PDB file of C-alpha atoms in Angstrom:
ATOM      1  CA  MET A1064     -17.073  42.857  -1.196  1.00  0.00           C
ATOM      2  CA  SER A1065     -17.011  41.030  -4.532  1.00  0.00           C
ATOM      3  CA  ALA A1066     -13.588  39.581  -3.669  1.00  0.00           C
ATOM      4  CA  LEU A1067     -14.956  38.310  -0.354  1.00  0.00           C
ATOM      5  CA  LEU A1068     -17.917  36.698  -2.106  1.00  0.00           C
ATOM      6  CA  LEU A1069     -15.583  35.007  -4.573  1.00  0.00           C
ATOM      7  CA  LEU A1070     -13.479  33.710  -1.709  1.00  0.00           C
ATOM      8  CA  LEU A1071     -16.534  32.364   0.112  1.00  0.00           C
ATOM      9  CA  SER A1072     -17.767  30.710  -3.084  1.00  0.00           C
ATOM     10  CA  ALA A1073     -14.375  29.100  -3.606  1.00  0.00           C
ATOM     11  CA  LEU A1074     -14.360  27.817  -0.028  1.00  0.00           C
ATOM     12  CA  ARG A1075     -17.818  26.318  -0.497  1.00  0.00           C
ATOM     13  CA  VAL A1076     -16.667  24.524  -3.632  1.00  0.00           C
ATOM     14  CA  ILE A1077     -13.597  23.189  -1.829  1.00  0.00           C
ATOM     15  CA  LEU A1078     -15.698  21.961   1.090  1.00  0.00           C
ATOM     16  CA  LEU A1079     -18.138  20.284  -1.297  1.00  0.00           C
ATOM     17  CA  VAL A1080     -15.287  18.528  -3.106  1.00  0.00           C
ATOM     18  CA  LEU A1081     -13.839  17.361   0.206  1.00  0.00           C
ATOM     19  CA  LEU A1082     -17.240  16.043   1.251  1.00  0.00           C
ATOM     20  CA  VAL A1083     -17.910  14.183  -2.001  1.00  0.00           C
ATOM     21  CA  LEU A1084     -14.418  12.818  -2.665  1.00  0.00           C
ATOM     22  CA  PHE A1085     -13.150  12.183   0.858  1.00  0.00           C
ATOM     23  CA  LEU A1086     -15.661  12.208   3.710  1.00  0.00           C
ATOM     24  CA  LEU A1087     -18.599  10.515   1.986  1.00  0.00           C
ATOM     25  CA  PRO A1088     -16.621   7.503   0.669  1.00  0.00           C
ATOM     26  CA  LEU A1089     -14.798   7.139   3.973  1.00  0.00           C
ATOM     27  CA  GLY A1090     -18.058   7.284   5.936  1.00  0.00           C
ATOM     28  CA  THR A1091     -19.805   4.694   3.779  1.00  0.00           C
ATOM     29  CA  HIS A1092     -16.826   2.351   3.969  1.00  0.00           C
ATOM     30  CA  ALA A1093     -16.762   2.727   7.746  1.00  0.00           C
ATOM     31  CA  LEU A1094     -20.412   1.656   7.910  1.00  0.00           C
ATOM     32  CA  TRP A1095     -19.693  -1.371   5.713  1.00  0.00           C
ATOM     33  CA  TRP A1096     -16.579  -2.270   7.711  1.00  0.00           C
ATOM     34  CA  PHE A1097     -18.356  -2.385  11.058  1.00  0.00           C
ATOM     35  CA  ALA A1098     -21.375  -4.199   9.625  1.00  0.00           C
ATOM     36  CA  ARG A1099     -19.434  -7.022   7.955  1.00  0.00           C
ATOM     37  CA  ASP A1100     -19.087 -10.460   9.540  1.00  0.00           C
ATOM     38  CA  GLY A1101     -15.879 -11.971  10.820  1.00  0.00           C
ATOM     39  CA  ARG A1102     -13.795  -8.859  11.331  1.00  0.00           C
ATOM     40  CA  SER A1103     -10.815  -9.312  13.627  1.00  0.00           C
ATOM     41  CA  VAL A1104     -10.811  -7.104  16.699  1.00  0.00           C
ATOM     42  CA  ASP A1105      -7.808  -8.430  18.606  1.00  0.00           C
ATOM     43  CA  TRP A1106      -4.243  -9.341  17.647  1.00  0.00           C
ATOM     44  CA  SER A1107      -4.189 -12.582  19.632  1.00  0.00           C
ATOM     45  CA  ALA A1108      -7.535 -13.746  18.241  1.00  0.00           C
ATOM     46  CA  ALA A1109      -6.790 -12.953  14.600  1.00  0.00           C
ATOM     47  CA  ASP A1110      -6.069 -15.571  11.944  1.00  0.00           C
ATOM     48  CA  TRP A1111      -2.530 -15.179  10.523  1.00  0.00           C
ATOM     49  CA  SER A1112      -2.437 -18.422   8.536  1.00  0.00           C
ATOM     50  CA  SER A1113      -1.562 -18.920   4.877  1.00  0.00           C
ATOM     51  CA  ILE A1114      -4.424 -18.560   2.411  1.00  0.00           C
ATOM     52  CA  GLY A1115      -2.768 -21.065   0.054  1.00  0.00           C
ATOM     53  CA  ILE A1116      -2.130 -18.884  -2.996  1.00  0.00           C
ATOM     54  CA  LEU A1117       1.564 -19.854  -2.888  1.00  0.00           C
ATOM     55  CA  LYS A1118       2.419 -23.536  -3.329  1.00  0.00           C
ATOM     56  CA  THR A1119       4.753 -25.299  -0.938  1.00  0.00           C
ATOM     57  CA  PRO A1120       8.179 -24.182  -2.199  1.00  0.00           C
ATOM     58  CA  GLU A1121      10.747 -26.568  -3.649  1.00  0.00           C
ATOM     59  CA  ALA A1122      14.355 -25.864  -4.517  1.00  0.00           C
ATOM     60  CA  SER A1123      13.625 -26.727  -8.152  1.00  0.00           C
ATOM     61  CA  ASP A1124      10.966 -23.995  -8.472  1.00  0.00           C
ATOM     62  CA  PRO A1125      11.822 -20.907 -10.525  1.00  0.00           C
ATOM     63  CA  ALA A1126      12.473 -17.529  -8.931  1.00  0.00           C
ATOM     64  CA  LEU A1127       9.433 -15.665  -7.602  1.00  0.00           C
ATOM     65  CA  VAL A1128       8.596 -12.147  -6.418  1.00  0.00           C
ATOM     66  CA  ARG A1129       5.317 -11.073  -4.857  1.00  0.00           C
ATOM     67  CA  VAL A1130       4.120  -7.844  -3.319  1.00  0.00           C
ATOM     68  CA  TYR A1131       1.006  -8.290  -1.191  1.00  0.00           C
ATOM     69  CA  ALA A1132      -1.333  -5.918   0.642  1.00  0.00           C
ATOM     70  CA  ALA A1133      -4.064  -6.685   3.173  1.00  0.00           C
ATOM     71  CA  ARG A1134      -6.357  -4.599   5.335  1.00  0.00           C
ATOM     72  CA  VAL A1135      -5.080  -3.874   8.809  1.00  0.00           C
ATOM     73  CA  GLY A1136      -7.001  -4.790  11.939  1.00  0.00           C
ATOM     74  CA  ARG A1137      -9.762  -3.246  14.007  1.00  0.00           C
ATOM     75  CA  TRP A1138     -11.021   0.252  13.080  1.00  0.00           C
ATOM     76  CA  ARG A1139      -7.858   1.078  11.136  1.00  0.00           C
ATOM     77  CA  GLY A1140      -8.944  -1.342   8.444  1.00  0.00           C
ATOM     78  CA  ILE A1141     -11.536   1.228   7.408  1.00  0.00           C
ATOM     79  CA  PHE A1142      -8.901   3.214   5.559  1.00  0.00           C
ATOM     80  CA  ALA A1143      -5.559   1.368   5.584  1.00  0.00           C
ATOM     81  CA  HIS A1144      -3.689  -1.592   4.099  1.00  0.00           C
ATOM     82  CA  HIS A1145      -0.452  -3.231   5.239  1.00  0.00           C
ATOM     83  CA  SER A1146       1.980  -4.200   2.463  1.00  0.00           C
ATOM     84  CA  TRP A1147       4.891  -6.649   2.357  1.00  0.00           C
ATOM     85  CA  ILE A1148       7.402  -8.273   0.003  1.00  0.00           C
ATOM     86  CA  VAL A1149       7.975 -11.980  -0.747  1.00  0.00           C
ATOM     87  CA  ILE A1150      10.877 -13.413  -2.751  1.00  0.00           C
ATOM     88  CA  LYS A1151      12.260 -16.842  -3.616  1.00  0.00           C
ATOM     89  CA  ALA A1152      15.450 -17.105  -5.630  1.00  0.00           C
ATOM     90  CA  ALA A1153      15.825 -19.953  -8.105  1.00  0.00           C
ATOM     91  CA  GLY A1154      17.141 -22.943  -6.169  1.00  0.00           C
ATOM     92  CA  ALA A1155      16.058 -21.578  -2.792  1.00  0.00           C
ATOM     93  CA  PRO A1156      14.074 -24.088  -0.692  1.00  0.00           C
ATOM     94  CA  ARG A1157      11.763 -21.499   0.912  1.00  0.00           C
ATOM     95  CA  TYR A1158      10.134 -18.109   0.536  1.00  0.00           C
ATOM     96  CA  THR A1159      11.521 -15.025   2.273  1.00  0.00           C
ATOM     97  CA  ARG A1160       9.069 -12.407   3.514  1.00  0.00           C
ATOM     98  CA  TYR A1161       9.959  -8.822   4.414  1.00  0.00           C
ATOM     99  CA  ASP A1162       7.710  -6.559   6.516  1.00  0.00           C
ATOM    100  CA  VAL A1163       8.055  -3.357   8.483  1.00  0.00           C
ATOM    101  CA  VAL A1164       6.147  -3.215  11.774  1.00  0.00           C
ATOM    102  CA  GLY A1165       5.649  -0.747  14.594  1.00  0.00           C
ATOM    103  CA  TRP A1166       7.181  -2.625  17.521  1.00  0.00           C
ATOM    104  CA  GLY A1167      10.844  -3.423  18.153  1.00  0.00           C
ATOM    105  CA  LEU A1168      13.172  -3.129  15.202  1.00  0.00           C
ATOM    106  CA  PRO A1169      10.940  -2.199  12.246  1.00  0.00           C
ATOM    107  CA  VAL A1170      12.307  -4.450   9.467  1.00  0.00           C
ATOM    108  CA  ARG A1171      11.260  -8.087   9.974  1.00  0.00           C
ATOM    109  CA  THR A1172      12.154 -11.205   7.994  1.00  0.00           C
ATOM    110  CA  ASP A1173       9.829 -14.225   7.890  1.00  0.00           C
ATOM    111  CA  GLY A1174       7.661 -13.046  10.742  1.00  0.00           C
ATOM    112  CA  TRP A1175       4.543 -14.593   9.177  1.00  0.00           C
ATOM    113  CA  ALA A1176       3.531 -16.981   6.408  1.00  0.00           C
ATOM    114  CA  ALA A1177       4.523 -15.612   3.008  1.00  0.00           C
ATOM    115  CA  ASP A1178       0.890 -15.458   1.861  1.00  0.00           C
ATOM    116  CA  GLY A1179      -0.632 -15.196   5.324  1.00  0.00           C
ATOM    117  CA  ARG A1180      -3.650 -13.238   6.421  1.00  0.00           C
ATOM    118  CA  TRP A1181      -3.108  -9.931   8.195  1.00  0.00           C
ATOM    119  CA  PHE A1182      -5.418  -9.525  11.186  1.00  0.00           C
ATOM    120  CA  GLY A1183      -7.538 -12.191   9.506  1.00  0.00           C
ATOM    121  CA  ASN A1184      -7.819 -10.205   6.269  1.00  0.00           C
ATOM    122  CA  ARG A1185      -6.841 -11.898   3.020  1.00  0.00           C
ATOM    123  CA  PRO A1186      -3.882 -10.485   1.112  1.00  0.00           C
ATOM    124  CA  GLU A1187      -4.313  -9.307  -2.438  1.00  0.00           C
ATOM    125  CA  THR A1188      -1.605  -9.332  -5.085  1.00  0.00           C
ATOM    126  CA  VAL A1189      -0.014  -6.006  -5.974  1.00  0.00           C
ATOM    127  CA  LEU A1190       2.795  -7.444  -8.113  1.00  0.00           C
ATOM    128  CA  ALA A1191       3.690 -10.940  -9.305  1.00  0.00           C
ATOM    129  CA  LEU A1192       6.906 -11.811 -11.132  1.00  0.00           C
ATOM    130  CA  ASP A1193       8.119 -15.319 -11.946  1.00  0.00           C
ATOM    131  CA  GLY A1194      11.099 -16.979 -13.561  1.00  0.00           C
ATOM    132  CA  GLU A1195      13.705 -14.791 -15.241  1.00  0.00           C
ATOM    133  CA  ALA A1196      11.690 -11.625 -14.603  1.00  0.00           C
ATOM    134  CA  ALA A1197      11.836 -12.341 -10.860  1.00  0.00           C
ATOM    135  CA  ALA A1198      15.466 -13.484 -10.879  1.00  0.00           C
ATOM    136  CA  ARG A1199      16.592 -10.210 -12.467  1.00  0.00           C
ATOM    137  CA  VAL A1200      15.090  -8.036  -9.721  1.00  0.00           C
ATOM    138  CA  ILE A1201      15.744 -10.092  -6.571  1.00  0.00           C
ATOM    139  CA  PRO A1202      19.271  -8.694  -6.009  1.00  0.00           C
ATOM    140  CA  GLY A1203      17.877  -5.153  -6.216  1.00  0.00           C
ATOM    141  CA  ILE A1204      15.082  -6.021  -3.795  1.00  0.00           C
ATOM    142  CA  ARG A1205      17.553  -7.425  -1.283  1.00  0.00           C
ATOM    143  CA  ALA A1206      19.680  -4.299  -1.613  1.00  0.00           C
ATOM    144  CA  ALA A1207      16.620  -2.057  -1.133  1.00  0.00           C
ATOM    145  CA  VAL A1208      15.642  -3.964   2.027  1.00  0.00           C
ATOM    146  CA  ALA A1209      19.183  -3.697   3.386  1.00  0.00           C
ATOM    147  CA  THR A1210      19.405   0.043   2.674  1.00  0.00           C
ATOM    148  CA  TYR A1211      15.933   1.035   3.872  1.00  0.00           C
ATOM    149  CA  PRO A1212      16.733   4.256   5.757  1.00  0.00           C
ATOM    150  CA  HIS A1213      14.079   4.015   8.504  1.00  0.00           C
ATOM    151  CA  ARG A1214      15.128   0.778  10.165  1.00  0.00           C
ATOM    152  CA  LYS A1215      16.278   2.056  13.569  1.00  0.00           C
ATOM    153  CA  LEU A1216      14.343   1.446  16.768  1.00  0.00           C
ATOM    154  CA  GLY A1217      11.640   4.099  17.125  1.00  0.00           C
ATOM    155  CA  SER A1218      11.749   5.214  13.494  1.00  0.00           C
ATOM    156  CA  TYR A1219       8.318   3.726  12.679  1.00  0.00           C
ATOM    157  CA  SER A1220       5.283   6.031  12.658  1.00  0.00           C
ATOM    158  CA  VAL A1221       1.790   4.709  11.950  1.00  0.00           C
ATOM    159  CA  TRP A1222       0.714   8.056  10.490  1.00  0.00           C
ATOM    160  CA  PRO A1223       1.693   9.684   8.252  1.00  0.00           C
ATOM    161  CA  GLY A1224       4.843   7.527   8.023  1.00  0.00           C
ATOM    162  CA  PRO A1225       7.383   6.098   7.618  1.00  0.00           C
ATOM    163  CA  ASN A1226       5.610   2.776   8.063  1.00  0.00           C
ATOM    164  CA  SER A1227       5.104  -0.584   6.350  1.00  0.00           C
ATOM    165  CA  ASN A1228       3.818   1.021   3.164  1.00  0.00           C
ATOM    166  CA  THR A1229       6.675   3.519   3.054  1.00  0.00           C
ATOM    167  CA  PHE A1230       8.940   0.457   3.109  1.00  0.00           C
ATOM    168  CA  ALA A1231       7.011  -1.375   0.383  1.00  0.00           C
ATOM    169  CA  ALA A1232       7.054   1.740  -1.832  1.00  0.00           C
ATOM    170  CA  HIS A1233      10.818   2.002  -1.256  1.00  0.00           C
ATOM    171  CA  VAL A1234      11.284  -1.600  -2.416  1.00  0.00           C
ATOM    172  CA  LEU A1235       8.936  -1.202  -5.393  1.00  0.00           C
ATOM    173  CA  ALA A1236      11.056   1.737  -6.540  1.00  0.00           C
ATOM    174  CA  SER A1237      13.994  -0.683  -6.826  1.00  0.00           C
ATOM    175  CA  ILE A1238      12.195  -2.901  -9.381  1.00  0.00           C
ATOM    176  CA  PRO A1239      12.758  -1.598 -12.933  1.00  0.00           C
ATOM    177  CA  ASP A1240       9.619  -1.446 -15.085  1.00  0.00           C
ATOM    178  CA  ALA A1241       7.499  -3.005 -12.344  1.00  0.00           C
ATOM    179  CA  ALA A1242       4.424  -1.129 -13.640  1.00  0.00           C
ATOM    180  CA  ALA A1243       2.788  -1.581 -10.224  1.00  0.00           C
ATOM    181  CA  THR A1244       1.710   0.748  -7.458  1.00  0.00           C
ATOM    182  CA  LEU A1245       0.467   0.173  -3.946  1.00  0.00           C
ATOM    183  CA  PRO A1246      -3.265   0.549  -3.355  1.00  0.00           C
ATOM    184  CA  PRO A1247      -4.500   4.090  -2.594  1.00  0.00           C
ATOM    185  CA  THR A1248      -5.349   2.848   0.910  1.00  0.00           C
ATOM    186  CA  ALA A1249      -1.690   2.012   1.607  1.00  0.00           C
ATOM    187  CA  LEU A1250      -1.400   4.813   4.135  1.00  0.00           C
ATOM    188  CA  GLY A1251       2.210   5.982   4.281  1.00  0.00           C
ATOM    189  CA  LYS A1252       3.180   5.132   0.708  1.00  0.00           C
ATOM    190  CA  ASP A1253       3.408   8.869  -0.075  1.00  0.00           C
ATOM    191  CA  TRP A1254       5.436   9.785   2.988  1.00  0.00           C
ATOM    192  CA  THR A1255       8.534  11.876   2.282  1.00  0.00           C
ATOM    193  CA  PRO A1256      11.157  13.267   4.676  1.00  0.00           C
ATOM    194  CA  PRO A1257      10.702  16.915   5.694  1.00  0.00           C
ATOM    195  CA  GLY A1258      12.019  19.283   3.060  1.00  0.00           C
ATOM    196  CA  ARG A1259      11.691  16.871   0.133  1.00  0.00           C
ATOM    197  CA  LEU A1260       8.845  18.414  -1.847  1.00  0.00           C
ATOM    198  CA  LEU A1261       9.248  17.079  -5.377  1.00  0.00           C
ATOM    199  CA  GLU A1262      10.377  13.612  -6.442  1.00  0.00           C
ATOM    200  CA  ARG A1263       9.778  10.883  -8.976  1.00  0.00           C
ATOM    201  CA  THR A1264       7.092   8.328  -8.226  1.00  0.00           C
ATOM    202  CA  PRO A1265       8.256   4.809  -7.252  1.00  0.00           C
ATOM    203  CA  SER A1266       7.387   3.551 -10.761  1.00  0.00           C
ATOM    204  CA  GLY A1267       9.524   6.272 -12.331  1.00  0.00           C
ATOM    205  CA  THR A1268       6.630   7.238 -14.628  1.00  0.00           C
ATOM    206  CA  GLY A1269       5.571  10.467 -12.942  1.00  0.00           C
ATOM    207  CA  LEU A1270       6.149  13.099 -10.282  1.00  0.00           C
ATOM    208  CA  ARG A1271       4.871  13.633  -6.774  1.00  0.00           C
ATOM    209  CA  ILE A1272       4.610  16.820  -4.771  1.00  0.00           C
ATOM    210  CA  GLY A1273       4.521  15.853  -1.113  1.00  0.00           C
ATOM    211  CA  PHE A1274       4.290  17.557   2.234  1.00  0.00           C
ATOM    212  CA  GLY A1275       5.510  14.878   4.612  1.00  0.00           C
ATOM    213  CA  GLY A1276       2.567  12.566   3.912  1.00  0.00           C
ATOM    214  CA  TYR A1277       0.043  15.094   5.246  1.00  0.00           C
ATOM    215  CA  ALA A1278      -0.841  16.333   1.758  1.00  0.00           C
ATOM    216  CA  GLY A1279       0.331  15.783  -1.774  1.00  0.00           C
ATOM    217  CA  LEU A1280      -0.384  15.451  -5.458  1.00  0.00           C
ATOM    218  CA  THR A1281       0.799  12.562  -7.635  1.00  0.00           C
ATOM    219  CA  LEU A1282       0.746  12.483 -11.437  1.00  0.00           C
ATOM    220  CA  GLY A1283       2.075   9.386 -13.183  1.00  0.00           C
ATOM    221  CA  TRP A1284       1.215   6.808 -15.793  1.00  0.00           C
ATOM    222  CA  VAL A1285       1.363   3.913 -13.340  1.00  0.00           C
ATOM    223  CA  GLU A1286       0.189   5.788 -10.233  1.00  0.00           C
ATOM    224  CA  GLY A1287      -2.449   7.831 -12.084  1.00  0.00           C
ATOM    225  CA  VAL A1288      -3.786  11.027 -10.529  1.00  0.00           C
ATOM    226  CA  GLU A1289      -3.864  11.010  -6.727  1.00  0.00           C
ATOM    227  CA  VAL A1290      -4.725  13.778  -4.287  1.00  0.00           C
ATOM    228  CA  ASN A1291      -3.537  13.073  -0.747  1.00  0.00           C
ATOM    229  CA  ILE A1292      -5.132  14.876   2.189  1.00  0.00           C
ATOM    230  CA  LEU A1293      -4.034  13.728   5.650  1.00  0.00           C
ATOM    231  CA  GLY A1294      -3.071  10.366   4.166  1.00  0.00           C
ATOM    232  CA  LEU A1295      -6.440   9.774   2.504  1.00  0.00           C
ATOM    233  CA  VAL A1296      -6.206   9.419  -1.276  1.00  0.00           C
ATOM    234  CA  ALA A1297      -8.740  10.181  -3.988  1.00  0.00           C
ATOM    235  CA  GLY A1298      -8.011  10.100  -7.673  1.00  0.00           C
ATOM    236  CA  LEU A1299      -8.124   8.285 -10.988  1.00  0.00           C
ATOM    237  CA  ASP A1300      -6.279   5.314 -12.430  1.00  0.00           C
ATOM    238  CA  LEU A1301      -5.410   6.380 -15.975  1.00  0.00           C
ATOM    239  CA  ARG A1302      -3.679   3.231 -17.204  1.00  0.00           C
ATOM    240  CA  ARG A1303      -6.410   0.882 -15.957  1.00  0.00           C
ATOM    241  CA  PRO A1304      -9.460   3.180 -15.832  1.00  0.00           C
ATOM    242  CA  ALA A1305     -10.834   3.214 -12.283  1.00  0.00           C
ATOM    243  CA  LEU A1306     -11.704   5.466  -9.379  1.00  0.00           C
ATOM    244  CA  LYS A1307      -9.601   5.747  -6.239  1.00  0.00           C
ATOM    245  CA  LEU A1308     -11.580   6.617  -3.133  1.00  0.00           C
ATOM    246  CA  PRO A1309     -10.727   6.863   0.571  1.00  0.00           C
ATOM    247  CA  GLY A1310     -11.709   3.728   2.432  1.00  0.00           C
ATOM    248  CA  TRP A1311     -12.831   1.804  -0.635  1.00  0.00           C
ATOM    249  CA  GLY A1312      -9.521   2.039  -2.457  1.00  0.00           C
ATOM    250  CA  ARG A1313      -9.396   1.300  -6.167  1.00  0.00           C
ATOM    251  CA  ILE A1314     -12.823   0.725  -7.736  1.00  0.00           C
ATOM    252  CA  GLY A1315     -12.504  -0.770 -11.195  1.00  0.00           C
ATOM    253  CA  PRO A1316     -11.745  -3.990 -13.107  1.00  0.00           C
ATOM    254  CA  ASP A1317      -8.736  -6.140 -12.273  1.00  0.00           C
ATOM    255  CA  TRP A1318      -5.981  -6.236 -14.822  1.00  0.00           C
ATOM    256  CA  GLU A1319      -3.204  -8.768 -15.425  1.00  0.00           C
ATOM    257  CA  PRO A1320      -0.344  -7.661 -17.698  1.00  0.00           C
ATOM    258  CA  ALA A1321       1.943 -10.218 -19.297  1.00  0.00           C
ATOM    259  CA  ASP A1322       4.897  -9.432 -17.007  1.00  0.00           C
ATOM    260  CA  GLY A1323       3.113  -9.232 -13.675  1.00  0.00           C
ATOM    261  CA  ARG A1324      -0.170  -8.919 -11.889  1.00  0.00           C
ATOM    262  CA  GLN A1325      -1.854  -6.156 -10.012  1.00  0.00           C
ATOM    263  CA  SER A1326      -5.281  -6.715  -8.518  1.00  0.00           C
ATOM    264  CA  ILE A1327      -5.693  -3.671  -6.254  1.00  0.00           C
TER     265      ILE A1327
END
């Protein structure tokens, strides 16, 4: 009987933790999301234009690398971001943008403005590299895009992955010392193929135990502590002290290191 009582007590604690760390934040963010003004509800009606954070490129500009993330459209924006990669080599006359999408062939090049809105939602900067720092990593980024393993027709899966954020995490892993991680709301960033339980985090500063994106635990200096349940992430940012909550994402001050920027 005492063992049964202990088990019931443990289950109550687990349910309380799930309620406080996962369901409550997600529910409050859902209320905010549907109450806000200007949300996009339809692909054709959404604004996909540039927000102007990247200047008109010139061939004389130095090399540039950006990783952006923006909320997805309609009700999915409650808990998910879409991430993409932008590069410009030194001497190149234009930016090149890489996305993965869920229709047709997944990997797309220059499908939208480099710093464009996604379903009308403004992108935020995950990583910014300029000059020599960008030039050093652009060949690796191009190689990572070319070798992304889930590029065949039909290989995209909105949940739990592989999806756009699985792709962005794959590319981030190719950037040495990037010291950047996708936002906790980048659903699919923790997706791993069946049978791959333990691996290094994309930053190379920690380890992740994953169960195909349905559940997982991440411990790393850059990624912090993240608990993944059904793609929803709760945890702590250790390097830049902040909370990570489902729906809301990272809640804490922005931080701009000398070699790059991460705002979410």
